[in-house]
PDB file of C-alpha atoms in Angstrom:
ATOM      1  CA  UNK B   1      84.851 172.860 120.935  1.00 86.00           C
ATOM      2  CA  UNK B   2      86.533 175.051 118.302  1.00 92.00           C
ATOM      3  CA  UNK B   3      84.701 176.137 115.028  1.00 96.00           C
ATOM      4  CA  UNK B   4      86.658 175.181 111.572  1.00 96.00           C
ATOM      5  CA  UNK B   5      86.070 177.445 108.552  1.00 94.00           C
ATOM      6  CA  UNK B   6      87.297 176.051 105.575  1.00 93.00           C
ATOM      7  CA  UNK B   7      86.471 176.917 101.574  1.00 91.00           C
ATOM      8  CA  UNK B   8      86.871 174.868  98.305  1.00 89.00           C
ATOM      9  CA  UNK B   9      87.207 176.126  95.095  1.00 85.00           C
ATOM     10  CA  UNK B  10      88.357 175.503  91.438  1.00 80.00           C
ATOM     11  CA  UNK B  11      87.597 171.985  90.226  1.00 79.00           C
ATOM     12  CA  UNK B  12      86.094 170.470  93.256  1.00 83.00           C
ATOM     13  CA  UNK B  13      83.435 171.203  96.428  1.00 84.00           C
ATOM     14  CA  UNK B  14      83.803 169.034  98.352  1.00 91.00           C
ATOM     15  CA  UNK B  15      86.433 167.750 101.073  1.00 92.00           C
ATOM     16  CA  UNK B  16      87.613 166.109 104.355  1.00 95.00           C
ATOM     17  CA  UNK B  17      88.860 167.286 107.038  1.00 96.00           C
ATOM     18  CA  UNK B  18      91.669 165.369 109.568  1.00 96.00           C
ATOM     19  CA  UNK B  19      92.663 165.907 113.167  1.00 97.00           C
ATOM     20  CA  UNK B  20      96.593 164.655 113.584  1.00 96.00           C
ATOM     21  CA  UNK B  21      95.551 163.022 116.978  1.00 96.00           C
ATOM     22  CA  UNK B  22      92.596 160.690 117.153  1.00 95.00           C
ATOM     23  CA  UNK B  23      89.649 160.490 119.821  1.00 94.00           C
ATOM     24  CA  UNK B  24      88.343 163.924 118.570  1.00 95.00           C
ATOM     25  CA  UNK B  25      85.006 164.550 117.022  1.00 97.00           C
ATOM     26  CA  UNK B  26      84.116 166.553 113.997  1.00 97.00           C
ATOM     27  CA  UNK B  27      80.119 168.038 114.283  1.00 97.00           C
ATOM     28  CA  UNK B  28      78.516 167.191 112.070  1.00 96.00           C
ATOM     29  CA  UNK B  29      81.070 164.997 110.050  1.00 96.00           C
ATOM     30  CA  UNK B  30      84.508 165.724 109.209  1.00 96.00           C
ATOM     31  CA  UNK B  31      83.139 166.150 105.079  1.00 94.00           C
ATOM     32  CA  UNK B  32      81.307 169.680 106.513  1.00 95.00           C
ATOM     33  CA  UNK B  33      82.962 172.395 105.238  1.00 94.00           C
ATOM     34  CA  UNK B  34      83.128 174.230 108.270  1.00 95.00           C
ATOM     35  CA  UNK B  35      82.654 171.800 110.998  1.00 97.00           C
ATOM     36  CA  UNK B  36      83.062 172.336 114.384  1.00 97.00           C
ATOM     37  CA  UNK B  37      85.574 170.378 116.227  1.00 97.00           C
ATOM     38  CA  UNK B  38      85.649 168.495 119.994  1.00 96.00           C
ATOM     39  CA  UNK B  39      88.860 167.857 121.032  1.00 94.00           C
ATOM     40  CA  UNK B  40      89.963 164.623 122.523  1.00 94.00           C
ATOM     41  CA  UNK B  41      88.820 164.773 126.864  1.00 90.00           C
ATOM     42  CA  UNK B  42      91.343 166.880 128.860  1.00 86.00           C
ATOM     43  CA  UNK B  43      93.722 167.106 125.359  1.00 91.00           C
ATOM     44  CA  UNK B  44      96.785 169.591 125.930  1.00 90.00           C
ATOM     45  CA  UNK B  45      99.060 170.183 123.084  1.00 92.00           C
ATOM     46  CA  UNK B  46      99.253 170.623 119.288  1.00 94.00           C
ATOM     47  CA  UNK B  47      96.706 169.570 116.986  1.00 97.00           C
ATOM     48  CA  UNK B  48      97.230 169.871 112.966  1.00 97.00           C
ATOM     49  CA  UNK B  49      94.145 170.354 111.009  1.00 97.00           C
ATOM     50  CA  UNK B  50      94.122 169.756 107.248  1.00 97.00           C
ATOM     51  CA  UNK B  51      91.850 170.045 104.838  1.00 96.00           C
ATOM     52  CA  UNK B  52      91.911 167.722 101.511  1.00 94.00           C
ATOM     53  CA  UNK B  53      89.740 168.606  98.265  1.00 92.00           C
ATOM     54  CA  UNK B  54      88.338 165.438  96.599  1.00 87.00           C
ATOM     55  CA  UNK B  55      90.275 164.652  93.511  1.00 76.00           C
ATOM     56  CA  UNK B  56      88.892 166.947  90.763  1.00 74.00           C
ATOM     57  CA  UNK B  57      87.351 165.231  87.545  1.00 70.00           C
ATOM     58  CA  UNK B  58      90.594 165.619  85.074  1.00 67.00           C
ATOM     59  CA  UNK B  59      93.932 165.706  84.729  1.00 75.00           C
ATOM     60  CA  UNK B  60      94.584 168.043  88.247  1.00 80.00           C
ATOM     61  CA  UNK B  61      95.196 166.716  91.934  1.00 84.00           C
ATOM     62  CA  UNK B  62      93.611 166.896  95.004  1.00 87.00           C
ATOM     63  CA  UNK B  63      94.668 169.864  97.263  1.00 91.00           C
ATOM     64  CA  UNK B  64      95.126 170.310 100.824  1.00 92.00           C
ATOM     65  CA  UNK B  65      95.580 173.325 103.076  1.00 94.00           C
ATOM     66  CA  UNK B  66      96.895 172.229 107.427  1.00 96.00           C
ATOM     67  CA  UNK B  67      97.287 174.972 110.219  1.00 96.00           C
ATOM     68  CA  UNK B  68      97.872 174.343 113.881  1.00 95.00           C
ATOM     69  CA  UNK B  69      95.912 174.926 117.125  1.00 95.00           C
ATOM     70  CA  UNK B  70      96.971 174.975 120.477  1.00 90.00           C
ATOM     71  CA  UNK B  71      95.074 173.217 123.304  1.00 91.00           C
ATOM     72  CA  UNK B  72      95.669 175.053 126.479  1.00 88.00           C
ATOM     73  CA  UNK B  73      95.595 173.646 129.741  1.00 88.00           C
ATOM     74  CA  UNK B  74      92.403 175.958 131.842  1.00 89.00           C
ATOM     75  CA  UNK B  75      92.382 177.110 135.222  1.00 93.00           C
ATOM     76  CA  UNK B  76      89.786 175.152 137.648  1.00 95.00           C
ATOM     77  CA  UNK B  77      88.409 175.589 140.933  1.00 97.00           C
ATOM     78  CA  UNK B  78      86.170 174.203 143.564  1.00 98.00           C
ATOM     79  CA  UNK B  79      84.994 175.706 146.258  1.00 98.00           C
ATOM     80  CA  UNK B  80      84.081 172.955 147.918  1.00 98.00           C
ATOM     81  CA  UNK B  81      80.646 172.225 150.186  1.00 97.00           C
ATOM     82  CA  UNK B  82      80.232 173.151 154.051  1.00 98.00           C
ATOM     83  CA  UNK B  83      77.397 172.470 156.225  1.00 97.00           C
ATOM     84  CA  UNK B  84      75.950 175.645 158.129  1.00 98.00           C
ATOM     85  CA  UNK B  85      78.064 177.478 161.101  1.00 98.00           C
ATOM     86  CA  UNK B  86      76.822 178.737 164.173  1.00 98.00           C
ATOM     87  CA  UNK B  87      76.399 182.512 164.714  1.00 98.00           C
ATOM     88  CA  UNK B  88      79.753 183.850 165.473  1.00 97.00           C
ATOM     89  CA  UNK B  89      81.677 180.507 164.609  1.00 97.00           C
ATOM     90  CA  UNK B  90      84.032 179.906 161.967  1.00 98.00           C
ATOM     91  CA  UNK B  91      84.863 177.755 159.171  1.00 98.00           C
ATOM     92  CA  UNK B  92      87.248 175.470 157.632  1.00 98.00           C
ATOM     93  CA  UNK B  93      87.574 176.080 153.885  1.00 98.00           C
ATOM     94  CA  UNK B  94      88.959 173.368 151.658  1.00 98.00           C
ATOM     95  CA  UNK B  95      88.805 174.830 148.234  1.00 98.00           C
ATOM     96  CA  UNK B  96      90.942 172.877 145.217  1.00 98.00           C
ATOM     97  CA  UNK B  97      92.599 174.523 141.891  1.00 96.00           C
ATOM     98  CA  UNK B  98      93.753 173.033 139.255  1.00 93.00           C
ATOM     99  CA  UNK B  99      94.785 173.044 135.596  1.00 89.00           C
ATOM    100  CA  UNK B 100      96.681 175.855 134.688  1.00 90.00           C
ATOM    101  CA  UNK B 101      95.765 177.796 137.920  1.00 93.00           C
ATOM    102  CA  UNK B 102      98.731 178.692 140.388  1.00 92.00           C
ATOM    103  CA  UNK B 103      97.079 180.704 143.248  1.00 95.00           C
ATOM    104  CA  UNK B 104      93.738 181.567 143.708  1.00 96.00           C
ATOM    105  CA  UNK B 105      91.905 184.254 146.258  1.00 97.00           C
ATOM    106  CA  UNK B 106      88.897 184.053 148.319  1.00 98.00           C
ATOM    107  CA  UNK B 107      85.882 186.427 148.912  1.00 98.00           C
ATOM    108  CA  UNK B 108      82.988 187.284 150.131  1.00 98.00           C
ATOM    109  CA  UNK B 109      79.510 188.550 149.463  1.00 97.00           C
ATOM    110  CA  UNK B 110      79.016 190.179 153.070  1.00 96.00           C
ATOM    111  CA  UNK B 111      82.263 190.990 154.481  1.00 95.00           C
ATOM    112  CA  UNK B 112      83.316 188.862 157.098  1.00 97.00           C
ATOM    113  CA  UNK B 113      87.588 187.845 157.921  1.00 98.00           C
ATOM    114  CA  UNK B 114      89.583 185.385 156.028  1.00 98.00           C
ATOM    115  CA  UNK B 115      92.523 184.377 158.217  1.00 98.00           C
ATOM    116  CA  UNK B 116      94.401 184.011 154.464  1.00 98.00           C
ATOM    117  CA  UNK B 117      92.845 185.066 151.619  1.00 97.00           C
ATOM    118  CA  UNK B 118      94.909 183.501 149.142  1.00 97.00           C
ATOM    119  CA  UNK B 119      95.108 180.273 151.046  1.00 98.00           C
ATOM    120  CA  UNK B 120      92.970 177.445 149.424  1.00 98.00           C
ATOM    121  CA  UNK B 121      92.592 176.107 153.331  1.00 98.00           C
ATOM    122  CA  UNK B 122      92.035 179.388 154.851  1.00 98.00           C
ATOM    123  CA  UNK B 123      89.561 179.536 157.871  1.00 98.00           C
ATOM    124  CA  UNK B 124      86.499 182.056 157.342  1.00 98.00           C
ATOM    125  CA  UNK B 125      84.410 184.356 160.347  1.00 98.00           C
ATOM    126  CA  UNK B 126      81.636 186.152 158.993  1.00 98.00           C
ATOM    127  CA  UNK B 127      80.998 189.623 160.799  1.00 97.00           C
ATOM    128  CA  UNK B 128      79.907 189.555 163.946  1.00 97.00           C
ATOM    129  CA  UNK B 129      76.323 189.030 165.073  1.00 96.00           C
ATOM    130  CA  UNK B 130      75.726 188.284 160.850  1.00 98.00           C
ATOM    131  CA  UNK B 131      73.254 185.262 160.684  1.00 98.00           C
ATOM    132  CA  UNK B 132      71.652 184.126 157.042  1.00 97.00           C
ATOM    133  CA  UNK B 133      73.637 182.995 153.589  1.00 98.00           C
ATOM    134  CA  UNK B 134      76.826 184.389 152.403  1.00 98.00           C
ATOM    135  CA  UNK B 135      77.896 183.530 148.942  1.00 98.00           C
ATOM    136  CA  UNK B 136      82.035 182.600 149.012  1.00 98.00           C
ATOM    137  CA  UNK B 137      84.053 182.755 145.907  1.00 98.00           C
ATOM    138  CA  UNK B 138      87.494 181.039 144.903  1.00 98.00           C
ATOM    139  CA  UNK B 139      89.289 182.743 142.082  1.00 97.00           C
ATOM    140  CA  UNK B 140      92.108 181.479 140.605  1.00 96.00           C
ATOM    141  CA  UNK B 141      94.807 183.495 138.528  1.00 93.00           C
ATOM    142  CA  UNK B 142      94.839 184.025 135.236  1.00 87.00           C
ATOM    143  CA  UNK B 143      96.853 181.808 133.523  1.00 82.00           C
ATOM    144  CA  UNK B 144      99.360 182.202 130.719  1.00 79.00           C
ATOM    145  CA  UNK B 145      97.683 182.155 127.364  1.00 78.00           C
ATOM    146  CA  UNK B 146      93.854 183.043 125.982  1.00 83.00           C
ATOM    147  CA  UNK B 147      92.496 180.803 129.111  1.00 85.00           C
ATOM    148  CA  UNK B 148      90.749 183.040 131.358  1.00 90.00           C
ATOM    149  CA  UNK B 149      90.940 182.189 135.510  1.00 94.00           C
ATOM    150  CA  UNK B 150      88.091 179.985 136.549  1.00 96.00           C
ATOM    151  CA  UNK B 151      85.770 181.121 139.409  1.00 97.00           C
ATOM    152  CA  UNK B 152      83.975 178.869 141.772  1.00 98.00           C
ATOM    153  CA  UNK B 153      81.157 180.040 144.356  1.00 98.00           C
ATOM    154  CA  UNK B 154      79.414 178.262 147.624  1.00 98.00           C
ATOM    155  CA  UNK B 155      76.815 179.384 149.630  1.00 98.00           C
ATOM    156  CA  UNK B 156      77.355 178.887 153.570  1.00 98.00           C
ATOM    157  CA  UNK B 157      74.500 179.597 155.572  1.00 98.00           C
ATOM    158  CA  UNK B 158      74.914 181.379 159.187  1.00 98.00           C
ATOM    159  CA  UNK B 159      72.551 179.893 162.108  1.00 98.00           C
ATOM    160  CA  UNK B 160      70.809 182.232 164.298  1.00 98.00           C
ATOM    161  CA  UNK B 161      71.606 181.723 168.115  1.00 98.00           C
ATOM    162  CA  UNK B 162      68.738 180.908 169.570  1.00 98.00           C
ATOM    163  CA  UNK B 163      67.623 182.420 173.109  1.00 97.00           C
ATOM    164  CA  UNK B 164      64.661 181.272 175.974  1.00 97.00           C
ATOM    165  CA  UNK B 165      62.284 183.329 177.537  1.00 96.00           C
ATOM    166  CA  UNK B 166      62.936 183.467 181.578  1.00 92.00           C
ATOM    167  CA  UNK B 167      60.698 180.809 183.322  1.00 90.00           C
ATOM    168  CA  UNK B 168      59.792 181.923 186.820  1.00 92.00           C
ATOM    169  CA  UNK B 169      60.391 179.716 189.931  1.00 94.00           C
ATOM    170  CA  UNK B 170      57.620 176.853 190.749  1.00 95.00           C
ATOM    171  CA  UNK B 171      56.757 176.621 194.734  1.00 95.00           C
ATOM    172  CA  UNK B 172      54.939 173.289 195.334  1.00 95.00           C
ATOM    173  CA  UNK B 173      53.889 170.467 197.729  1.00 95.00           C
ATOM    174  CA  UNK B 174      54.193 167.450 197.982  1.00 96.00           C
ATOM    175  CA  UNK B 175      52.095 165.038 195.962  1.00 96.00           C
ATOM    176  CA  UNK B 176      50.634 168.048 193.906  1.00 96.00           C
ATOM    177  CA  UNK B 177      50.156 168.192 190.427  1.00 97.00           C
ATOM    178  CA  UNK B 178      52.981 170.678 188.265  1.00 97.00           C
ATOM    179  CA  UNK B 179      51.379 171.646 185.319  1.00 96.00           C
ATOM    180  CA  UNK B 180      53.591 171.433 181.953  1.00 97.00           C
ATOM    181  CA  UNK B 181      55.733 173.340 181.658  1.00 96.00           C
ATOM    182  CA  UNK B 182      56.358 175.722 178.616  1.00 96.00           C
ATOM    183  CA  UNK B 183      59.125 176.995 176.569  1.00 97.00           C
ATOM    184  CA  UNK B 184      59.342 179.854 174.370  1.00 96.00           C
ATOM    185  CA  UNK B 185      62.236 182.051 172.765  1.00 96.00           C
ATOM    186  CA  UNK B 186      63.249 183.089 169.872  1.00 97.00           C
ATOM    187  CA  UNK B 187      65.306 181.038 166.816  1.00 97.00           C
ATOM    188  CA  UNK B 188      65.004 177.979 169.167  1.00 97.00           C
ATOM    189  CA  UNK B 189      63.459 174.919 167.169  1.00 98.00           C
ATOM    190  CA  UNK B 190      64.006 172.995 170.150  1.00 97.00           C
ATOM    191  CA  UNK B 191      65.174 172.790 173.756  1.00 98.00           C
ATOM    192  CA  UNK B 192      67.622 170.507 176.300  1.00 98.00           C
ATOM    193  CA  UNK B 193      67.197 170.436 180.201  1.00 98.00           C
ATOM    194  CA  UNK B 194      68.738 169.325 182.717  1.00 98.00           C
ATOM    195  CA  UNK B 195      67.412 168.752 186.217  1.00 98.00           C
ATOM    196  CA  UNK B 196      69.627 168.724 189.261  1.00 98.00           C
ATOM    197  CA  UNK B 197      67.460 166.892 191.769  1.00 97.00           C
ATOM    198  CA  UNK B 198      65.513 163.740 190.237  1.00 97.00           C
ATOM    199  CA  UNK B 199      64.177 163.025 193.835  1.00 96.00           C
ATOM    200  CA  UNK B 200      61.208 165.563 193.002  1.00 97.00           C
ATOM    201  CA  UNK B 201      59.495 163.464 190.870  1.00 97.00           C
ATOM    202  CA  UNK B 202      61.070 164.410 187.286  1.00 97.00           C
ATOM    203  CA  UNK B 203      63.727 162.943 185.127  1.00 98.00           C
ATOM    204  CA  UNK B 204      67.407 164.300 185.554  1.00 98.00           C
ATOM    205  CA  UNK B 205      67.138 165.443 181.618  1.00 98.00           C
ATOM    206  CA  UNK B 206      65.206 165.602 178.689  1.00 98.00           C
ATOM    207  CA  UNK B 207      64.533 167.350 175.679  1.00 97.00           C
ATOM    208  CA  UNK B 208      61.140 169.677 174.712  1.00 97.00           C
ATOM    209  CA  UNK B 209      58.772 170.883 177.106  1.00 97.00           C
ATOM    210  CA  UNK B 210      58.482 169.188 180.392  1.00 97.00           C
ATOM    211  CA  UNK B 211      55.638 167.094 181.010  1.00 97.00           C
ATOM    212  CA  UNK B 212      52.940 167.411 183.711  1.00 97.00           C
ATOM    213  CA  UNK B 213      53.930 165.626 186.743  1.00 97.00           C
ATOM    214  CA  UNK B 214      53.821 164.583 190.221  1.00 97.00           C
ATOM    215  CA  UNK B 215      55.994 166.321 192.539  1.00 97.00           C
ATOM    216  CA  UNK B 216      57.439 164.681 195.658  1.00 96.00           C
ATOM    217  CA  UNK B 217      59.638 165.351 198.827  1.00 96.00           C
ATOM    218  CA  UNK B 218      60.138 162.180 201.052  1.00 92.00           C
ATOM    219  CA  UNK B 219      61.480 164.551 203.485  1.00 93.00           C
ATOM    220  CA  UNK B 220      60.434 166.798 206.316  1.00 92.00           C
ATOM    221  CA  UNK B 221      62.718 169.502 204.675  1.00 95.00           C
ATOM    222  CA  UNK B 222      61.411 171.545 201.844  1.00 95.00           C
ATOM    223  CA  UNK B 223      64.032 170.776 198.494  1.00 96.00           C
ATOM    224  CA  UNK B 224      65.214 172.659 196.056  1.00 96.00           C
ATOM    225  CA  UNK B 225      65.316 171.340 192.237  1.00 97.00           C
ATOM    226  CA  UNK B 226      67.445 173.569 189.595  1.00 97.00           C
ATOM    227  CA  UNK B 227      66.312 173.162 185.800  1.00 97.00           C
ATOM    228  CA  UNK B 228      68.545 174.355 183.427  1.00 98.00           C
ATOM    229  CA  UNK B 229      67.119 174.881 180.254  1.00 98.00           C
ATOM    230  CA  UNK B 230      69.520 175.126 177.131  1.00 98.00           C
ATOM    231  CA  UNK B 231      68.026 176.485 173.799  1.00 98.00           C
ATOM    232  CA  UNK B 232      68.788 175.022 170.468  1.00 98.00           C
ATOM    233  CA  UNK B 233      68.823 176.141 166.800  1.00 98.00           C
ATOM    234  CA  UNK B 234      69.297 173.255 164.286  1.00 98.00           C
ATOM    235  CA  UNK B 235      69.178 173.732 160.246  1.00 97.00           C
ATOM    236  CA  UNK B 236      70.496 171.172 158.202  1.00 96.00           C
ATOM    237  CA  UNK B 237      71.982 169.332 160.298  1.00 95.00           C
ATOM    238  CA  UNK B 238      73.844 171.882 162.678  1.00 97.00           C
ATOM    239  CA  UNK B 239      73.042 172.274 165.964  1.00 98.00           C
ATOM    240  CA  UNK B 240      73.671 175.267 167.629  1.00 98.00           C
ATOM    241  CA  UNK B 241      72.912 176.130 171.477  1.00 98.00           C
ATOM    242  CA  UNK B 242      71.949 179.337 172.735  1.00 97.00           C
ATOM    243  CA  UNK B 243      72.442 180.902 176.558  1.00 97.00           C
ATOM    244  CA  UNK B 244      71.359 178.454 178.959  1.00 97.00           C
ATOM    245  CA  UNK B 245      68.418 179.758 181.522  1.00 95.00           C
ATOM    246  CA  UNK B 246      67.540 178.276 184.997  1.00 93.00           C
TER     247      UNK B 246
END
């Protein structure tokens, strides 16, 4: 949208204005003096303005007055959207320019490594151990004429990895009762385990605490069960593991 400042004077007041390509819009009518102006969607080029007096009362003419404006193409960019990363992971950017832009530049709010900066497919690490939101930004240049580079940001967010407390070793016979069993850690919203030996009376995986069960050893032997117990941090939809534990 570009304002229009025109002036009558002499033997009329009034006038129209005209747009030498058609699918613009004049706001609020193309009789305002000084209208604004929308130009036609995604219009790049020339575009003559003129200004026409209504015909004075008398023996005189109507008068015009035309100028030119240039439409220049603008820079654009996108940034483009990213689910969350793991602590210490990396990610793909995809950003897009457009329009007048040639190049364009990444950065970012809390350091981190771009393997190519000015690459609009660049891969991105933030610094090590960082977990939380960083803000990414893709400039473009500035392009030739009064356009002025177009910026685009993203926020990525970092998950935590998650750890598990140390569960001590159960000792149990046969037939007896194990109590469930617990987990705790930290940035864990949930937990996987696996269990080596399925003869003792409990699945050979599952998910969560373990439930109470029965133990059992059809044996004369003692046996030995190993439960590996895998920590996980999920956030929107990424899940990230943390140190296993047995």
């Amino acid at each position: 949208t570009i304002p229009l400042t025109g002036s009558i004077s002499g033997g009329a007041s009034t006038g129209i204005w005209n747009a030498s390509v058609v699918g613009g819009s004049f706001i609020p009518s193309n009789s305002a003096i000084s209208p604004e102006y929308n130009s036609p969607k995604d219009y790049i080029g020339d575009i003559v303005f003129t200004l026409t007096s209504t015909d004075p009362a008398g023996p005189c003419s109507s008068v015009n007055e035309s100028f030119t404006v240039a439409f220049n193409d603008k820079a654009t960019a996108d940034a483009g959207v990213y689910g969350p990363i793991c602590q210490n992971g990396t990610l793909q950017l995809n950003g897009i320019i457009g329009g007048a832009a040639s190049t364009s530049s990444w950065a970012s709010s809390a350091g981190g490594t771009f393997s190519d900066s000015n690459s609009l497919n660049s891969s991105y690490t933030p610094a090590a151990g960082f977990t939380g939101t960083i803000e990414l930004t893709l400039t473009t240049d500035n392009p030739p004429g009064p356009c002025n580079a177009a910026t685009d940001k993203v926020i990525i967010e970092i998950v935590a990895t998650p750890t598990i407390n140390i569960i001590n070793a159960i000792i149990i016979c046969n037939n007896e009762s194990v109590g469930t069993i617990t987990f705790s850690g930290t940035n864990a919203t949930n937990y996987s385990w696996t269990n080596s030996n399925p003869t003792i009376g409990l699945a050979a995986s599952g998910t969560g605490d373990i439930n109470s069960f029965i133990a059992s050893n059809s044996t004369a032997n003692p046996i030995i069960a190993t439960i590996t117990i895998t920590p996980i941090n999920t956030s929107n939809g990424t899940s990230c593991p943390g140190p296993a534990e047995t």
